[in-house]
CSV table of C-alpha atoms in Angstrom, one decimal:
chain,number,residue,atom,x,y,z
A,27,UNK,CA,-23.9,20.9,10.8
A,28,UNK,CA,-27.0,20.7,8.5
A,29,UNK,CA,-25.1,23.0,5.9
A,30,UNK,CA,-22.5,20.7,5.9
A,31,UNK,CA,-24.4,17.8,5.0
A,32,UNK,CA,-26.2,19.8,2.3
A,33,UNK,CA,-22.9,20.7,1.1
A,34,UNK,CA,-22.0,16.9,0.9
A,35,UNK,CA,-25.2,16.2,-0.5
A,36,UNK,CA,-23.7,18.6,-3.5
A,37,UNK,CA,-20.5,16.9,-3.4
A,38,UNK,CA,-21.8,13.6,-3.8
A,39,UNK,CA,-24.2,14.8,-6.9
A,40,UNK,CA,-21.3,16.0,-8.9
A,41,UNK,CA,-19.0,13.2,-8.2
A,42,UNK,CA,-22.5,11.0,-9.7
A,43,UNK,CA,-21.8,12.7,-12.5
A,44,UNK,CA,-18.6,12.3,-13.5
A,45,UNK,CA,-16.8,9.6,-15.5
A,46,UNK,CA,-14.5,7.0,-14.0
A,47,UNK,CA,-12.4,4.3,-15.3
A,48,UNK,CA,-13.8,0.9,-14.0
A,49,UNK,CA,-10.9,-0.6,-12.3
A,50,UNK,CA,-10.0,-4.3,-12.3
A,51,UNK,CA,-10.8,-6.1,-9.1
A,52,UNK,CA,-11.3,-9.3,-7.8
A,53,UNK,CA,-14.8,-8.2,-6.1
A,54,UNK,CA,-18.3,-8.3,-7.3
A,55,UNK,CA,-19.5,-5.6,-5.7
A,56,UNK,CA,-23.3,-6.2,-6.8
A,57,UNK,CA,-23.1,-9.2,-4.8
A,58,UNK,CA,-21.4,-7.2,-1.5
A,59,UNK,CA,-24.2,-4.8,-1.7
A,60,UNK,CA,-27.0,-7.3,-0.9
A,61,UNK,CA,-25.2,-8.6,2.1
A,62,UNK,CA,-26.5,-6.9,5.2
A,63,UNK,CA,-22.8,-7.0,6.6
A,64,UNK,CA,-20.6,-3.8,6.3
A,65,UNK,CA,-18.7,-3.0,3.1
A,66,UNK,CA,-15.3,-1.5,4.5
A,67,UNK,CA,-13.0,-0.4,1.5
A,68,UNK,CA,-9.8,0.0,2.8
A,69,UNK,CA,-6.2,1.5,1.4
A,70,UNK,CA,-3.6,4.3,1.6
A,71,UNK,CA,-5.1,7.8,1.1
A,72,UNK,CA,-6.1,9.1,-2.5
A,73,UNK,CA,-6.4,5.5,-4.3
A,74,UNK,CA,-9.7,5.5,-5.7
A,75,UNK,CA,-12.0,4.3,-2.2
A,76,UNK,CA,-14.5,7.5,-2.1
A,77,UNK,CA,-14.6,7.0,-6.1
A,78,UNK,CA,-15.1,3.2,-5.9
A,79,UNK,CA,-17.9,3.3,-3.5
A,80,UNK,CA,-19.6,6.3,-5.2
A,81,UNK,CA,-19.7,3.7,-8.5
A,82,UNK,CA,-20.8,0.5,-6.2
A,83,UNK,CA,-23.8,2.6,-5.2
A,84,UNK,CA,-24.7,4.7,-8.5
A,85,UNK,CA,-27.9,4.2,-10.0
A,86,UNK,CA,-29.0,3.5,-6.3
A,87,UNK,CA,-30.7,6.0,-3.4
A,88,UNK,CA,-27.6,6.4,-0.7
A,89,UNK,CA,-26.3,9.1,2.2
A,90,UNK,CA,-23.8,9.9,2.1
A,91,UNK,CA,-20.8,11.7,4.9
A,92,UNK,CA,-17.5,13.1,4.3
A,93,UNK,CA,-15.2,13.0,7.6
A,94,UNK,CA,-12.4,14.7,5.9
A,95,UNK,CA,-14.5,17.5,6.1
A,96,UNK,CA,-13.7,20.2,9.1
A,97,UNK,CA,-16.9,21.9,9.1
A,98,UNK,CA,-18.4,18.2,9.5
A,99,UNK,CA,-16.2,17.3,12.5
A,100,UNK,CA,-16.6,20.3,14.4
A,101,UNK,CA,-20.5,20.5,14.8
A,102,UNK,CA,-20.5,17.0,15.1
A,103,UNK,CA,-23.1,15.4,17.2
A,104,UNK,CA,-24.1,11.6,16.0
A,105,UNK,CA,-28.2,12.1,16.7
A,106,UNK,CA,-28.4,15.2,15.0
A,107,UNK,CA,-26.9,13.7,12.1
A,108,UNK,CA,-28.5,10.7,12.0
A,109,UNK,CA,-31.5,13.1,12.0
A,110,UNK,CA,-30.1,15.4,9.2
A,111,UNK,CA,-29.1,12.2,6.8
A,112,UNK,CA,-33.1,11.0,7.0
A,113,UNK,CA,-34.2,14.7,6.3
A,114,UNK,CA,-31.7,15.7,3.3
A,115,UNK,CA,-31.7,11.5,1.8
A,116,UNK,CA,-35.8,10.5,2.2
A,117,UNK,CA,-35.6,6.4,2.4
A,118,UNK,CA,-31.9,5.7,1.6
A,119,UNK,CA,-31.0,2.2,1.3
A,120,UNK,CA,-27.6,2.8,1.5
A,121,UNK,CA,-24.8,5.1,4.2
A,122,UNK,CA,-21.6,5.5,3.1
A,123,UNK,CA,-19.5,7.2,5.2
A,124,UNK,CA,-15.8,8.2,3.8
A,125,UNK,CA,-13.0,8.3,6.0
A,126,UNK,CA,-15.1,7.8,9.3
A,127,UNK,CA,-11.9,6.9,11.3
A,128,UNK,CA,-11.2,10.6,11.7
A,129,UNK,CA,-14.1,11.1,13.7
A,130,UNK,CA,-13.8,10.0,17.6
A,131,UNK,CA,-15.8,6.9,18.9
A,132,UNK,CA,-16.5,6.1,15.1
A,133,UNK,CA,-16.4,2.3,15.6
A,134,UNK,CA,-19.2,2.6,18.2
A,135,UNK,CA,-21.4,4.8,16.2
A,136,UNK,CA,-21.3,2.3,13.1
A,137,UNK,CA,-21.9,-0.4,15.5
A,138,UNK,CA,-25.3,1.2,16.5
A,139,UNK,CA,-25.9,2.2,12.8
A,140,UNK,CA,-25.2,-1.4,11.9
A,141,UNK,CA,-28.1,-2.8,14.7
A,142,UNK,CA,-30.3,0.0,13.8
A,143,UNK,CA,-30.2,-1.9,10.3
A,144,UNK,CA,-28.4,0.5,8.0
A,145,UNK,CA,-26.8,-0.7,5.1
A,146,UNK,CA,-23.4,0.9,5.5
A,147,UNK,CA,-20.5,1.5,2.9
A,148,UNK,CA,-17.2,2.8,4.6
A,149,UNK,CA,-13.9,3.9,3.7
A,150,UNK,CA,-10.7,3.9,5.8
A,151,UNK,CA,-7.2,4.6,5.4
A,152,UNK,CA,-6.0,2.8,8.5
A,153,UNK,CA,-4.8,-0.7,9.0
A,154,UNK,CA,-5.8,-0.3,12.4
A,155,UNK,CA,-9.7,-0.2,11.5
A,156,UNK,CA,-9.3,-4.1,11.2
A,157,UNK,CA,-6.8,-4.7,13.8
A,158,UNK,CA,-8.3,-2.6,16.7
A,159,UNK,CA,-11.2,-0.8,16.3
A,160,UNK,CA,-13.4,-2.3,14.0
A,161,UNK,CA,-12.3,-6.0,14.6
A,162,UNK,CA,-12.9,-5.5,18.7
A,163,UNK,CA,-16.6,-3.9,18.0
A,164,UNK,CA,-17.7,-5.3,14.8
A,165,UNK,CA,-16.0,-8.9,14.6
A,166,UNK,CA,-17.6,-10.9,11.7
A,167,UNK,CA,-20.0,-8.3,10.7
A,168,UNK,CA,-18.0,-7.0,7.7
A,169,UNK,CA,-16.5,-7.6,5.0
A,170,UNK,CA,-13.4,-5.9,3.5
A,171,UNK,CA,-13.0,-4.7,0.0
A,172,UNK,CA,-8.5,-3.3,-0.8
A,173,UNK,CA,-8.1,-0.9,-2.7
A,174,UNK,CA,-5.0,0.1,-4.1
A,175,UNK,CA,-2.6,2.4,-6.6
A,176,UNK,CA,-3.6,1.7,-9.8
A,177,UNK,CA,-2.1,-1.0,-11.7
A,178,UNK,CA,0.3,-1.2,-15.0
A,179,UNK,CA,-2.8,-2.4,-16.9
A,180,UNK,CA,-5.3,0.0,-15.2
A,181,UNK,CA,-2.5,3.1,-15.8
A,182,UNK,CA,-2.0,2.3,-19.6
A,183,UNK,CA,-6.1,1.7,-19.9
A,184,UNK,CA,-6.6,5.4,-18.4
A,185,UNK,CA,-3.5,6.6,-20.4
A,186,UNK,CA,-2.7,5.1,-23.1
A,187,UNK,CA,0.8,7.1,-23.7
A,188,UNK,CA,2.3,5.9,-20.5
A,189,UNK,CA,4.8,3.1,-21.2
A,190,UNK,CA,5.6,0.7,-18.5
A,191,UNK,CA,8.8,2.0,-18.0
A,192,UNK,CA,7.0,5.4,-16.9
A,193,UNK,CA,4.9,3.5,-14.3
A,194,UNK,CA,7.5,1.4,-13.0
A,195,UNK,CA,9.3,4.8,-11.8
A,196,UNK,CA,6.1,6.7,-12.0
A,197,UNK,CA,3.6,4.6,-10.1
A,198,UNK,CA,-0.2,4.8,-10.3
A,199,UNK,CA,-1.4,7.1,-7.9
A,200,UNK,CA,-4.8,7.7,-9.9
A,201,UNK,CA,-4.4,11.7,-10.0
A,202,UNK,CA,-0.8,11.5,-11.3
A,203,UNK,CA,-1.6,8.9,-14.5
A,204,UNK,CA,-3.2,12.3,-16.1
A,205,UNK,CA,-1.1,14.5,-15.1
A,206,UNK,CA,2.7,12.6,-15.2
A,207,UNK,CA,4.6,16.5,-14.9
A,208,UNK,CA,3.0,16.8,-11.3
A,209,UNK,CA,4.0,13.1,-10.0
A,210,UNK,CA,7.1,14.3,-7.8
A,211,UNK,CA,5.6,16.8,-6.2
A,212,UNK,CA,1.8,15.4,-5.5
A,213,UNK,CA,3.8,12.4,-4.0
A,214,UNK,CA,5.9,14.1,-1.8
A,215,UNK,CA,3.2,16.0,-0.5
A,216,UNK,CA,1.1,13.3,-0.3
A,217,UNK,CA,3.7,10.9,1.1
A,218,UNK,CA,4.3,13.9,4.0
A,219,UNK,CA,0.0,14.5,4.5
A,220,UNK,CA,0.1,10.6,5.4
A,221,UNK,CA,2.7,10.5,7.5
A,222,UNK,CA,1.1,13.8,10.0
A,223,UNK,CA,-2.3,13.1,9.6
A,224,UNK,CA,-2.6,9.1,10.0
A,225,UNK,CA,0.8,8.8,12.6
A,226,UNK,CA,1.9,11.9,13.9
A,227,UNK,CA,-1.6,13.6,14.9
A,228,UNK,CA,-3.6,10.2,15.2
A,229,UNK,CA,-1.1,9.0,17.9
A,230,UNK,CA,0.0,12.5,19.1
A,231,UNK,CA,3.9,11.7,18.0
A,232,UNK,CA,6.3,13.9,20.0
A,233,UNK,CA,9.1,13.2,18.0
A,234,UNK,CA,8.6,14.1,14.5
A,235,UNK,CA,11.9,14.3,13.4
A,236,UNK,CA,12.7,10.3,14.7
A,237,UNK,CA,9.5,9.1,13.3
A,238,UNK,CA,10.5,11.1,9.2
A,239,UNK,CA,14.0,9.4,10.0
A,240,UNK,CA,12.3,5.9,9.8
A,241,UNK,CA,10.1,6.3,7.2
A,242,UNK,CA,13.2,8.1,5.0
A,243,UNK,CA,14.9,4.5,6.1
A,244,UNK,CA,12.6,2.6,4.8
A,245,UNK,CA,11.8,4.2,1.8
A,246,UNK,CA,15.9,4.3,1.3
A,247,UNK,CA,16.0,0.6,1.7
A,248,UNK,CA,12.9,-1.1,0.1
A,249,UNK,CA,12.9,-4.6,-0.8
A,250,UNK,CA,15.6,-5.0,1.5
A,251,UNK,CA,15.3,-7.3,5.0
A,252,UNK,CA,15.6,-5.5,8.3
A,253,UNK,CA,15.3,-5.9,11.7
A,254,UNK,CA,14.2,-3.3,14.5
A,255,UNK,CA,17.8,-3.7,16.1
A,256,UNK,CA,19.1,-2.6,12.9
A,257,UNK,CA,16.8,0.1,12.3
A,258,UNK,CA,17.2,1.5,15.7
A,259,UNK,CA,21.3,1.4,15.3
A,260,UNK,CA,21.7,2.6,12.0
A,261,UNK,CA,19.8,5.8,12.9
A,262,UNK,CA,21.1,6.0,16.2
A,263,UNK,CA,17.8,5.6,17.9
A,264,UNK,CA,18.0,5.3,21.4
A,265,UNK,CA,15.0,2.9,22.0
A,266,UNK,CA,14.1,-0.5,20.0
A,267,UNK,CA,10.7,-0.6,21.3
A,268,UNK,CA,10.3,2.9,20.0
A,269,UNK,CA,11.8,2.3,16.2
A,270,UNK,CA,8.8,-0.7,16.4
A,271,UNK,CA,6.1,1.4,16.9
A,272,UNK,CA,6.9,3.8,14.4
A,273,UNK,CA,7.5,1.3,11.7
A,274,UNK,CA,4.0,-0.2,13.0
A,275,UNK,CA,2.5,3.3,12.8
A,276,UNK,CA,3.7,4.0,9.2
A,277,UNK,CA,2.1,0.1,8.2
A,278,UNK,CA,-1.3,1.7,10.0
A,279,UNK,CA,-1.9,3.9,6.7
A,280,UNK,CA,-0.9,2.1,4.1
A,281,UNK,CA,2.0,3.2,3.7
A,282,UNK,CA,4.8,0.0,3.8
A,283,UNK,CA,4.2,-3.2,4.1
A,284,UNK,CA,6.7,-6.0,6.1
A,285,UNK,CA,6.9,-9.4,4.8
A,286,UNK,CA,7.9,-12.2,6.4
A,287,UNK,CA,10.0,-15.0,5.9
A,288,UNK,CA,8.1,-18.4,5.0
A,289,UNK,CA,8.7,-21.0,7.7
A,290,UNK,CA,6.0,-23.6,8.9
A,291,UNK,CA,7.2,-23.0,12.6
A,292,UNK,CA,5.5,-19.2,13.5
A,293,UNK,CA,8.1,-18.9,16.1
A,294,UNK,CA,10.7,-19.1,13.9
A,295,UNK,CA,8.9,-16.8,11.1
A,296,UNK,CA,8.8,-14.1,13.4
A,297,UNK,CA,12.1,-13.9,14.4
A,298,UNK,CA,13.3,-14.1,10.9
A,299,UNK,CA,14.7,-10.5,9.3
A,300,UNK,CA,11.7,-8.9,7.5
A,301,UNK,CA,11.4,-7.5,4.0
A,302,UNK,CA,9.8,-3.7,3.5
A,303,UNK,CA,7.9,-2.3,0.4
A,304,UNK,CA,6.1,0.6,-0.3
A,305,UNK,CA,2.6,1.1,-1.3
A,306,UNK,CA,4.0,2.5,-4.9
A,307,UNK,CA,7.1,3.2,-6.9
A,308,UNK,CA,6.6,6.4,-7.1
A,309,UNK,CA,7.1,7.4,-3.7
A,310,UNK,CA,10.8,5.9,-4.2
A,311,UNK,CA,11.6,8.7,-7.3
A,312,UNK,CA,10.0,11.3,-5.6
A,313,UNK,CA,11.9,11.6,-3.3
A,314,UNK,CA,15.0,11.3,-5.7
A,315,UNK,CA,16.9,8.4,-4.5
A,316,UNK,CA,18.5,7.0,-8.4
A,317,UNK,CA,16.3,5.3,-10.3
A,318,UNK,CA,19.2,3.4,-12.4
A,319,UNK,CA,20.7,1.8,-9.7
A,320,UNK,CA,17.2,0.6,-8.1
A,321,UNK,CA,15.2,-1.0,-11.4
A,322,UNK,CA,15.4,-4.5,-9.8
A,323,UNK,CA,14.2,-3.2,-6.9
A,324,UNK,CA,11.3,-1.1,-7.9
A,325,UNK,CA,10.3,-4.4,-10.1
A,326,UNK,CA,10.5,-6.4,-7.2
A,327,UNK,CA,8.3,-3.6,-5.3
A,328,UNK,CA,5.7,-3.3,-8.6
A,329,UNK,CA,5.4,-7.3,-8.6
A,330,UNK,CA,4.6,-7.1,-4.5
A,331,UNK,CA,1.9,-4.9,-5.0
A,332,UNK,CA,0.4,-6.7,-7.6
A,333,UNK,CA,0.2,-9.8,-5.5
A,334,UNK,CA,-1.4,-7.7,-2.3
A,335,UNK,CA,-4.1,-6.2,-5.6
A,336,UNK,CA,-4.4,-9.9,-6.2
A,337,UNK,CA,-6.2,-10.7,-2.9
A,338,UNK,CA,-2.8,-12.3,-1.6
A,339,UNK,CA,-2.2,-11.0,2.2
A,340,UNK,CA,1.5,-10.8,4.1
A,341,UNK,CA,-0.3,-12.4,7.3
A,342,UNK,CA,-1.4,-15.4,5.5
A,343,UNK,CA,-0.5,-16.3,2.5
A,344,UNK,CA,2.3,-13.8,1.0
A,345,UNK,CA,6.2,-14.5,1.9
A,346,UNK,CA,9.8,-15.2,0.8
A,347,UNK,CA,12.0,-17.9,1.5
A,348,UNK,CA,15.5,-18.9,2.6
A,349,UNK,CA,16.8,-22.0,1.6
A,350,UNK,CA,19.2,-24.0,4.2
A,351,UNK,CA,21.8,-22.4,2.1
A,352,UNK,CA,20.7,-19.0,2.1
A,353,UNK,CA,19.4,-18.7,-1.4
A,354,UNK,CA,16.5,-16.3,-1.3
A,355,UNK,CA,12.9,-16.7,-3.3
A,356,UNK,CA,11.5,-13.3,-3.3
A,357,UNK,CA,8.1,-14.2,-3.4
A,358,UNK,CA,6.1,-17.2,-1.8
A,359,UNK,CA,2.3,-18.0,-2.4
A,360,UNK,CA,0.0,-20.3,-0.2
A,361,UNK,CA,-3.3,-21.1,-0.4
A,362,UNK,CA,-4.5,-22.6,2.7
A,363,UNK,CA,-1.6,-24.7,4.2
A,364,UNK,CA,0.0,-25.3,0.7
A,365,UNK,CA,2.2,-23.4,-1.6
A,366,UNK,CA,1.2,-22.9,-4.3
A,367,UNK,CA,3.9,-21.2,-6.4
A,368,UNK,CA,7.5,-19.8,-6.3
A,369,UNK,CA,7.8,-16.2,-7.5
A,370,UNK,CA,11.5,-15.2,-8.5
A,371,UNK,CA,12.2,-11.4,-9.6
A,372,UNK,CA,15.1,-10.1,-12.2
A,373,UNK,CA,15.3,-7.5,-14.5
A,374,UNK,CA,17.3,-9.0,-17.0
A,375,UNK,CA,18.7,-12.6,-16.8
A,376,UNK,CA,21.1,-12.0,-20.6
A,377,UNK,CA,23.7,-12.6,-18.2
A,378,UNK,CA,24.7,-16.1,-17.4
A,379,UNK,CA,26.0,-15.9,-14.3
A,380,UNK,CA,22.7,-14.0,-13.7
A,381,UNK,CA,20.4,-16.6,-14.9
A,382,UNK,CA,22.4,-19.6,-13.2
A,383,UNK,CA,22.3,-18.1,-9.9
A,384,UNK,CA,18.2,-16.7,-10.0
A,385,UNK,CA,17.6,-20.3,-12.0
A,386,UNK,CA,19.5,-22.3,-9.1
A,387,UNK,CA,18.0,-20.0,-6.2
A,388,UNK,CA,14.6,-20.6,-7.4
A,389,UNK,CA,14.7,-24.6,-7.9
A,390,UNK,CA,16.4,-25.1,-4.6
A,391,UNK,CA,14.0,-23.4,-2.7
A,392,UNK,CA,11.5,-25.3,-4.6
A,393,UNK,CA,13.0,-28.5,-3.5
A,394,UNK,CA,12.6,-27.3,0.0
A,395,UNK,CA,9.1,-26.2,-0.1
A,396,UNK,CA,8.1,-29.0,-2.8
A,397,UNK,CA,6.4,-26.8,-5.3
A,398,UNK,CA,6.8,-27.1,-8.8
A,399,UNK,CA,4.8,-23.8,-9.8
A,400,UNK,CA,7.7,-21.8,-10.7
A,401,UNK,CA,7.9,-18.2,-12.2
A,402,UNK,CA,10.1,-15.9,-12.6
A,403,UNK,CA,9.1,-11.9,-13.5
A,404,UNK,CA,11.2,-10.3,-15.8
A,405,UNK,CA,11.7,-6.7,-17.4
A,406,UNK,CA,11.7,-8.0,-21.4
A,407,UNK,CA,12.7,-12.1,-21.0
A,408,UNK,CA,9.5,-14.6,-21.8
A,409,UNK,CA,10.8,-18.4,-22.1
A,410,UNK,CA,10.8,-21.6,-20.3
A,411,UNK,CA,13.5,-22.8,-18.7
A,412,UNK,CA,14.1,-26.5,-17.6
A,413,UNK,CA,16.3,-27.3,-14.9
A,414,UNK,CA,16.4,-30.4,-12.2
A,415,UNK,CA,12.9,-32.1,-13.4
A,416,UNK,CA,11.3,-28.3,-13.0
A,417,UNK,CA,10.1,-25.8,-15.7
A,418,UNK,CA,10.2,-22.3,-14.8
A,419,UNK,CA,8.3,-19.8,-16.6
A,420,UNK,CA,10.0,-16.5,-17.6
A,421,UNK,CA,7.5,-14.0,-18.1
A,422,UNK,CA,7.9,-10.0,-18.5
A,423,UNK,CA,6.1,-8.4,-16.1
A,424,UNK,CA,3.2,-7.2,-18.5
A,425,UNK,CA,2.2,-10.5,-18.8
A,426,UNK,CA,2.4,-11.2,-15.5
């Protein structure tokens, strides 16, 4: 175990000395550091978490533990390490352990590291971190920090020859952006690596071949509404209950998100069909489904994102909307109990009839919800657009 934690203490030098991009965030990270409480950066595997915490602490004396680490895990023993960390890291002010869900009884090891007064950075690709464990042990005594793909401003900043028409079929998986004639296959590999080692071996999934058959759905069908009775019957799954927990599973790591649709009665928000997107585009091309036929879709999916990178959250304050008459608003934002603004989504609105029916979608749900905060993200279109007593900003999605 001890030449595992020397190892890391390697590690950690050499990833001190590298360059990274700063990435745009809402945080102030200085400020999250002087709070005694536990900084918890969550996202989907190979964002940018390890590297984002190793810049929130340069400059400053931190341990530092590595759980995706075998040699770690299998000598593990939580007093010996405490023990090593003092010995190889004299006076730290700072822990940072990186992926610590993988190792068992984590949550109650930080909770006695957080009483014994450490000041602990962590990193998690699990949903269920805040949901189960770390909720249940730690309630109130952290605070979270999302990290993400990167976005179409961050992408062009690192690399400045990818267009946004590359990164809206692309994504911005950080180690694709440098090297774009590897994206397909990092991302299938990647999107595979998530789905056995943060479902199938976390929750010890029997059948594999059920469990790929939902996440193929999903991927197949994002930005489109579902419900579990659907799922289960249009891949002949035997059992409802079972076709939920996977789909809950594959949320666990960051992998979709399900939005709901906006009603002030919860009862009747929860019953409402759902909406699915995926944590980046580029999952979608690599696993080949045709790009031409889905460019509304993956705009819808890169606007999505953006709005989770933006702080906005699918339990709170992110939805869509039905009007009484069924027209859809893909996107709904409240603050607090207020909306705030309307978010409609089109690739191209040249087309009348394409402009009347997103234009007349849009301002009767507005009437509905009694917001007059209206946008609407396009591919190349920037104007305003007056309709009904509302004006409706078209923007392209750069500028949005």
């Amino acid at each position: 175990m001890k030449s595992a934690v020397l190892n890391q203490r390697k590690e950690r030098d050499r990833l001190l000395a590298e360059p990274y991009l700063t990435r745009q965030t809402v945080y102030d990270f200085e400020a999250l550091l002087q709070s005694p409480n536990i900084k918890l950066l969550t996202g989907p595997r190979r964002v940018g978490k390890s590297t984002q915490a190793i810049l929130m602490l340069r400059g400053k004396n931190f341990a530092y533990l590595n759980f995706d680490d075998n040699e770690l895990l299998k000598g593990w023993n939580e007093e010996q390490a405490e023990m090593l960390l003092n010995e190889v890291y004299p006076n730290f002010q700072y822990l940072l352990l990186d992926e610590v869900q993988n190792v068992s009884g984590w949550d109650v090891w930080v909770g006695k590291l957080f009483r014994r007064g450490y000041n602990l950075v962590i990193t998690g690709s699990n949903a269920n971190m805040l949901s189960g464990e770390m909720a249940t042990v730690l309630t109130g005594r952290y605070l979270e920090i999302k990290m993400l793909p990167f976005s179409l401003f961050e992408t062009s900043s690192f690399n400045r020859e990818l267009t946004k028409d590359d990164y809206l079929k692309n994504g911005g998986y950080p180690e694709t952006v440098s090297q774009r004639a590897i994206t397909q296959t990092y991302l299938q590999t990647l999107f595979d690596s998530i789905v056995y080692k943060d479902v199938v071996r976390r929750h010890k999934i029997r059948n594999v071949t059920d469990l790929n058959n939902v996440a193929t759905f999903l991927l197949a069908n994002f930005t489109g509404t579902f419900s579990y009775n659907d799922v289960a019957d249009d891949l002949g799954l035997s059992s409802v209950a079972t076709t939920k927990k996977f789909m809950d599973y594959l949320h666990e790591p960051f992998l979709f998100y399900y939005l709901d649709r906006y009603n002030n009665k919860l009862k009747l928000m929860k019953k409402a069909p759902r909406k699915v997107y995926v944590v980046d585009n580029g999952f979608v091309s690599s696993r080949a489904f045709s790009l031409s036929e889905n460019l509304g879709k993956l705009l819808e999916n890169q606007v999505f994102i953006e709005l989770l990178r933006r702080g906005y959250d699918t339990e709170k304050s992110l939805f869509y909307y039905h009007s009484r008459n069924d027209k859809e608003t893909d996107f709904v934002v409240r603050e607090g109990n207020k909306v705030k603004q309307l978010i409609q989504v089109c690739y191209e609105m040249s087309n009348e009839k394409t402009e009347k029916r997103e234009v007349g979608s849009l301002v009767e749900c507005a009437g509905e919800l009694k917001c007059d905060n209206l946008t609407i993200v396009t591919w190349n279109d920037e104007r305003l657009i007056e309709k009904n007593g509302y004006a409706i900003k078209v923007v392209p999605v750069e500028k949005f």
